[in-house]
Short mmCIF file of C-alpha atoms in Angstrom, two decimals:
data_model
loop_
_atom_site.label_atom_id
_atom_site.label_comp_id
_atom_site.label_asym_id
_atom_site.label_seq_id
_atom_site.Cartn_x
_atom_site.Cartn_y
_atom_site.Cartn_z
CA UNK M 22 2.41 47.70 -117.56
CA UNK M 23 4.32 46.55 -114.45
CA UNK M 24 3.88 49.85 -111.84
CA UNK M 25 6.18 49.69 -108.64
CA UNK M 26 4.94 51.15 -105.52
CA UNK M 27 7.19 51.50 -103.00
CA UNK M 28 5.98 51.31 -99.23
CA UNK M 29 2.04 53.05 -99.59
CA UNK M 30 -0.58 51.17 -97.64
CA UNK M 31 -2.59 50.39 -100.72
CA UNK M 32 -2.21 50.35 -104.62
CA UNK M 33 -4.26 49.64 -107.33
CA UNK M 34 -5.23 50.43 -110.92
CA UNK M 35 -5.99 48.58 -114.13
CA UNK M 36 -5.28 48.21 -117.46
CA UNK M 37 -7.74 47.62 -120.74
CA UNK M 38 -7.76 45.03 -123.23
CA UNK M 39 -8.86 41.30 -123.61
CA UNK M 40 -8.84 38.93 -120.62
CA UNK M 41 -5.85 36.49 -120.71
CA UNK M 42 -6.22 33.32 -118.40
CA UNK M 43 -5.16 35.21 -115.29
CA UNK M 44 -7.93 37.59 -115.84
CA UNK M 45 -11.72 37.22 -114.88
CA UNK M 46 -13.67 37.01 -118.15
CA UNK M 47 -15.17 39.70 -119.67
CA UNK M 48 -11.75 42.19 -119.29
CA UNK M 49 -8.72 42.43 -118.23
CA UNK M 50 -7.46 42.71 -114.64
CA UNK M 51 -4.90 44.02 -111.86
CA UNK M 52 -3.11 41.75 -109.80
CA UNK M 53 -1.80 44.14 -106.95
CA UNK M 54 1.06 41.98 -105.10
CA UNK M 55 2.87 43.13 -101.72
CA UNK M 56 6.21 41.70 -101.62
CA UNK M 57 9.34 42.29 -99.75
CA UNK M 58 11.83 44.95 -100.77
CA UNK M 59 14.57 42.17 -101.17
CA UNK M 60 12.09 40.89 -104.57
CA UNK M 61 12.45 44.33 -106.10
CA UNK M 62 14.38 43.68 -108.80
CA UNK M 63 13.22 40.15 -109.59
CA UNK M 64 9.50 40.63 -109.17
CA UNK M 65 9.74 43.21 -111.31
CA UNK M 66 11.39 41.26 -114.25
CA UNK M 67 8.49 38.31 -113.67
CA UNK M 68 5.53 40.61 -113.79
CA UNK M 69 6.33 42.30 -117.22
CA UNK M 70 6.81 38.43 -118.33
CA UNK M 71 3.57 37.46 -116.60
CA UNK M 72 1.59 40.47 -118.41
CA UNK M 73 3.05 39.65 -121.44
CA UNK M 74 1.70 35.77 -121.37
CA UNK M 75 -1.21 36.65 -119.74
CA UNK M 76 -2.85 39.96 -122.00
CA UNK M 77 -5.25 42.07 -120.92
CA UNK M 78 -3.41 41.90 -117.01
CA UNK M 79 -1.31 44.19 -115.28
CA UNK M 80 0.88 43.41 -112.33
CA UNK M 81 1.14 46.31 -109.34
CA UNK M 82 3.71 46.23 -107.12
CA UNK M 83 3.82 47.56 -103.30
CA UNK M 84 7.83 46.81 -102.19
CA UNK M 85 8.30 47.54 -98.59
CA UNK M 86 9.78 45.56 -95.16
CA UNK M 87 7.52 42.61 -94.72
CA UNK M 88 6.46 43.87 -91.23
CA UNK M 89 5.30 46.83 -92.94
CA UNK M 90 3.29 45.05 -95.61
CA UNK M 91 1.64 42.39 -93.01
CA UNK M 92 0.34 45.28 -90.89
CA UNK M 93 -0.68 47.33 -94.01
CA UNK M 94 -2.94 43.90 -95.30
CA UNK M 95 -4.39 42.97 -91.66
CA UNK M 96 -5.43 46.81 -91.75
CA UNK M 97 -7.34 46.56 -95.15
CA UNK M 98 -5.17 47.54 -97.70
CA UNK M 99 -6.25 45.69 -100.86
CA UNK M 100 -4.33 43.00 -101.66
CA UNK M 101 -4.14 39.91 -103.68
CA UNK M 102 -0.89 38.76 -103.09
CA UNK M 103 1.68 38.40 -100.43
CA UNK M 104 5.25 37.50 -100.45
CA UNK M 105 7.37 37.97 -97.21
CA UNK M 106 11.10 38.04 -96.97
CA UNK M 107 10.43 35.50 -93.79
CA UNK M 108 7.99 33.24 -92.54
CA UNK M 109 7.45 35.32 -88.83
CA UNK M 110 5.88 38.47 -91.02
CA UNK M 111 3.69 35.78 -92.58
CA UNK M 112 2.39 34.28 -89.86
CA UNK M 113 1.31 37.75 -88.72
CA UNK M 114 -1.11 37.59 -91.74
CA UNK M 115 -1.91 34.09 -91.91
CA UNK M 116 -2.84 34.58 -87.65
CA UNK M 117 -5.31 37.33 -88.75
CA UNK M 118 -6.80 35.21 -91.29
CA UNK M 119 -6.26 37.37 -94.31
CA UNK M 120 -4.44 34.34 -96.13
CA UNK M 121 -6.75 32.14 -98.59
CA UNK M 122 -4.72 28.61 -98.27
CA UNK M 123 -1.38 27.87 -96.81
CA UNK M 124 1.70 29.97 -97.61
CA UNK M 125 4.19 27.99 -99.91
CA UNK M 126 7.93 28.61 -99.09
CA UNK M 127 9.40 29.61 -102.89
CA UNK M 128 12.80 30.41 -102.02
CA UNK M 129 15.49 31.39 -99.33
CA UNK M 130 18.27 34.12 -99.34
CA UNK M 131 21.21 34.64 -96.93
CA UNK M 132 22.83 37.55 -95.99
CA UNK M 133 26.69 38.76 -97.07
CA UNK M 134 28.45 42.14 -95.49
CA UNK M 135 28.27 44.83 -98.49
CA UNK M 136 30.89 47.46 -98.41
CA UNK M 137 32.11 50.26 -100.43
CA UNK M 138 33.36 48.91 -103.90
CA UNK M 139 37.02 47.61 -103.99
CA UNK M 140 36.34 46.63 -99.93
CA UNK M 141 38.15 49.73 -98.96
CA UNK M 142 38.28 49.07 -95.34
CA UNK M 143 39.36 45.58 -95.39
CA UNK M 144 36.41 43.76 -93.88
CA UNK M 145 36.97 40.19 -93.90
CA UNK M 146 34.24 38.62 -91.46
CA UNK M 147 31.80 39.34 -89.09
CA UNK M 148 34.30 40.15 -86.63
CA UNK M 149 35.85 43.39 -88.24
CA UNK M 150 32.51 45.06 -88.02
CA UNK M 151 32.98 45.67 -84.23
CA UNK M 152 36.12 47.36 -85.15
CA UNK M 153 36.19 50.79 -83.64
CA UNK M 154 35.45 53.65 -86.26
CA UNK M 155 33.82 51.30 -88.37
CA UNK M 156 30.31 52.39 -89.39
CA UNK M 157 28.01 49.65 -89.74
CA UNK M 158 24.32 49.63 -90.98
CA UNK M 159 21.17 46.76 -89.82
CA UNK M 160 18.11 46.57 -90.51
CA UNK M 161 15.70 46.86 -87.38
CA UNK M 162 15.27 43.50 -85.78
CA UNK M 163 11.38 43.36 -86.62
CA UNK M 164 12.42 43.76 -90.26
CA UNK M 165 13.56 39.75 -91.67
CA UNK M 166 16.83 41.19 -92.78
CA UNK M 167 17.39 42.40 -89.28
CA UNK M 168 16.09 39.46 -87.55
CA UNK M 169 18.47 37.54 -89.43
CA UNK M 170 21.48 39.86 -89.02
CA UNK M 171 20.85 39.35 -85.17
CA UNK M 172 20.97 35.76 -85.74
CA UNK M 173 24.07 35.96 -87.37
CA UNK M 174 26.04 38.25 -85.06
CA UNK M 175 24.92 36.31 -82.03
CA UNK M 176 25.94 32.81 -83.82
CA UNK M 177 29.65 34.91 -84.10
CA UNK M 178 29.55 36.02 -80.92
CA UNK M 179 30.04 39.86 -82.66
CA UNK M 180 28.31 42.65 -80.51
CA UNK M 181 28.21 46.10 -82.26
CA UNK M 182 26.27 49.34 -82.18
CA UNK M 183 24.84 50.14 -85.61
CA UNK M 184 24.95 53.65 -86.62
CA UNK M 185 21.09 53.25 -88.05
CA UNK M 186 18.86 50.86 -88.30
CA UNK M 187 16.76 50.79 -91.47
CA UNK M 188 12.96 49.72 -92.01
CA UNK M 189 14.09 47.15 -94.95
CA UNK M 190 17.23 45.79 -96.65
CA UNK M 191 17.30 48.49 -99.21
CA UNK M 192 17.36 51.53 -96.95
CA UNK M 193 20.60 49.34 -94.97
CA UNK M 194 22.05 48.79 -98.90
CA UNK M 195 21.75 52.76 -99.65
CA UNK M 196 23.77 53.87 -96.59
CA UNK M 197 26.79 51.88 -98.16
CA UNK M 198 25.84 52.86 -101.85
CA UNK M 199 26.17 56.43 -100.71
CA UNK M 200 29.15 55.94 -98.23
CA UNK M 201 27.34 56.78 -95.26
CA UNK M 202 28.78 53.90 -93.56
CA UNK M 203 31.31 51.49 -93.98
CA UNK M 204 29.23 48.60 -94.07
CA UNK M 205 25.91 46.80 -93.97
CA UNK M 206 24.54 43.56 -93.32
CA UNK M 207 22.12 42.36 -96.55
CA UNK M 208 21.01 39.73 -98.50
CA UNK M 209 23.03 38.00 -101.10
CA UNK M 210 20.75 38.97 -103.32
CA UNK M 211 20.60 42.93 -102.94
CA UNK M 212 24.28 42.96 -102.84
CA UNK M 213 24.36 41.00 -106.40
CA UNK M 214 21.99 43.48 -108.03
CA UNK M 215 24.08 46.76 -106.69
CA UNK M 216 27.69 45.30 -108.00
CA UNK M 217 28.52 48.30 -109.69
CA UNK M 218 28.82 50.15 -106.35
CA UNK M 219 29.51 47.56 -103.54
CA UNK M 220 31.80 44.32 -103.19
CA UNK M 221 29.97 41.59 -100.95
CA UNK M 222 31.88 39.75 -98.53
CA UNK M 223 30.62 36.33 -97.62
CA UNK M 224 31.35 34.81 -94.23
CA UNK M 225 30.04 31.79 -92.60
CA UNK M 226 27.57 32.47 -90.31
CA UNK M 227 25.14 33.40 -92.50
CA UNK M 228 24.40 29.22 -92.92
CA UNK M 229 22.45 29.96 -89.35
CA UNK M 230 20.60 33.01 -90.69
CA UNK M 231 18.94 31.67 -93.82
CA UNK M 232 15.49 33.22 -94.60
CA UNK M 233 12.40 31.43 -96.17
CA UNK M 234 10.43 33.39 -98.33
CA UNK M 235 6.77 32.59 -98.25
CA UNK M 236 4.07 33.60 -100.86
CA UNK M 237 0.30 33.47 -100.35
CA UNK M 238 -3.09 34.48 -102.20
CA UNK M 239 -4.86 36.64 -99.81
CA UNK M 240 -8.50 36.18 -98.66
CA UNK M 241 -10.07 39.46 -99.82
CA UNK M 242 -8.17 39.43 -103.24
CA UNK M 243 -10.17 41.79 -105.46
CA UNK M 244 -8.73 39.66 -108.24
CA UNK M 245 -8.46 35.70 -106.97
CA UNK M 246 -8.28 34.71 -110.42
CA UNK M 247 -5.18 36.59 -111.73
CA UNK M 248 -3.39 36.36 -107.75
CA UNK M 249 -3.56 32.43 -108.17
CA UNK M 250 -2.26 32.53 -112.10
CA UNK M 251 0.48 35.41 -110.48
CA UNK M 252 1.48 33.29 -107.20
CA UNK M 253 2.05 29.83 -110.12
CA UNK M 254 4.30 32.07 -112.20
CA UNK M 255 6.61 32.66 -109.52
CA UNK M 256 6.63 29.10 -108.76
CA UNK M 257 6.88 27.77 -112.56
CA UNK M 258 10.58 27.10 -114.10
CA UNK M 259 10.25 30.53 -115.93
CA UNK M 260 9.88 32.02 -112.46
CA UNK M 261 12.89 29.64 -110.30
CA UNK M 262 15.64 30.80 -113.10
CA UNK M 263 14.61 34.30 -113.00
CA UNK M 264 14.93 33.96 -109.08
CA UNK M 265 18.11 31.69 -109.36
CA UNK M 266 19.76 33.62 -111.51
CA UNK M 267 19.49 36.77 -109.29
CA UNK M 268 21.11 34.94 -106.19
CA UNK M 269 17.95 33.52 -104.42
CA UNK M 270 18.30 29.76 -103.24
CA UNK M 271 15.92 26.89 -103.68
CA UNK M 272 13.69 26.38 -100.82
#
């Protein structure tokens, strides 16, 4: 059974039955995967698929910022798989050499303004969110969503004080899904899954602010087998419509 962990510095457990072909032989296994808060949703559709074609395996999930999950892995928190909302929280891992192999780039997401359902305050572009009285929510620049939202704003030439900066997208989602704010930069995708509550607004400099989203087997993987089996599931067609259809791009 998929299990969703959200930010802890490690996660683990099993499961019991035969080994399927992501598992080592002689029982099943857990494939423990770190992976940015933006693949919440998504990841968590593909691992009940990928335990159900591969019995015997479980899929664990730690969600959390990627800056968060890089430092968590390059401080020993077990591991086997790592998927970062950008390639700079990557490199961060790949630098410490906890990464077995290159990082593959599986797909990109851009970012929209979410708002209040309905749009309530009329925000049209980048521009409005310097309006005065307008509450606006980031991410922190170390976080991708953040780093990208800087990108953004700079590219519009729109300077703003946020009222908070969150630690990943979802935390900058919730302030608008509660109405603590009037708006918050996120990606397409997050904004797609939370239509009942918020209307996206697209606007064109996010084309400059694109983010790559690397995945990698790491080096200490307690399960190598299963993390490699895991990391070609995401990749596979099964794995690109799942993604597709929830807003990400191809890379």
């Amino acid at each position: 059974m998929v299990v969703v962990l959200t930010g802890l510095t490690g996660c683990g457990g099993g499961s019991a039955g035969s080994s399927g072909s992501a598992g080592r032989s002689g029982g099943g296994s857990t494939v423990t995967v770190f992976a940015a808060a933006s693949l919440t949703e998504s990841f968590t559709r593909l691992g009940r698929d990928f335990e159900a074609a591969n019995r015997g395996t479980a899929v664990v999930f730690n969600f959390a910022g990627s800056a968060a999950l890089a430092a968590q892995i390059n401080q020993g928190a077990p591991a086997d798989v790592f998927a970062s909302a950008a390639t700079r929280n990557m490199a961060t891992v790949t630098g410490a050499g906890n990464a077995a192999g290159d990082p593959v780039v599986f797909v990109r997401n851009q970012l929209v303004v979410a708002v209040p359902k309905g749009n309530p305050r009329g925000v049209a572009g980048l521009a409005d969110l310097s309006r005065p009285g307008l509450k606006v929510a980031l991410c922190a620049e170390q976080v991708p969503c953040g780093a990208a939202a800087r990108t953004a704003l700079d590219a519009a030439s729109v300077a703003l004080t946020p009222v908070t900066l969150e630690q990943d997208v979802r935390g900058a989602l919730a302030k608008v899904r509660l109405g603590e704010v009037d708006a918050a930069l996120v990606y397409r995708t997050d904004a797609l899954a939370a239509t009942a509550d918020v209307t996206a607004v697209e606007f064109p400099e996010s084309v400059r602010a694109v983010n790559d989203y690397p995945i990698v087997v790491l080096r200490d993987a307690p399960h190598p087998d299963g993390a490699q089996a895991f990391v070609a599931y995401v990749r596979s067609e099964r794995g690109r419509a799942v993604l597709t259809e929830a807003g990400f791009q191809a890379p």
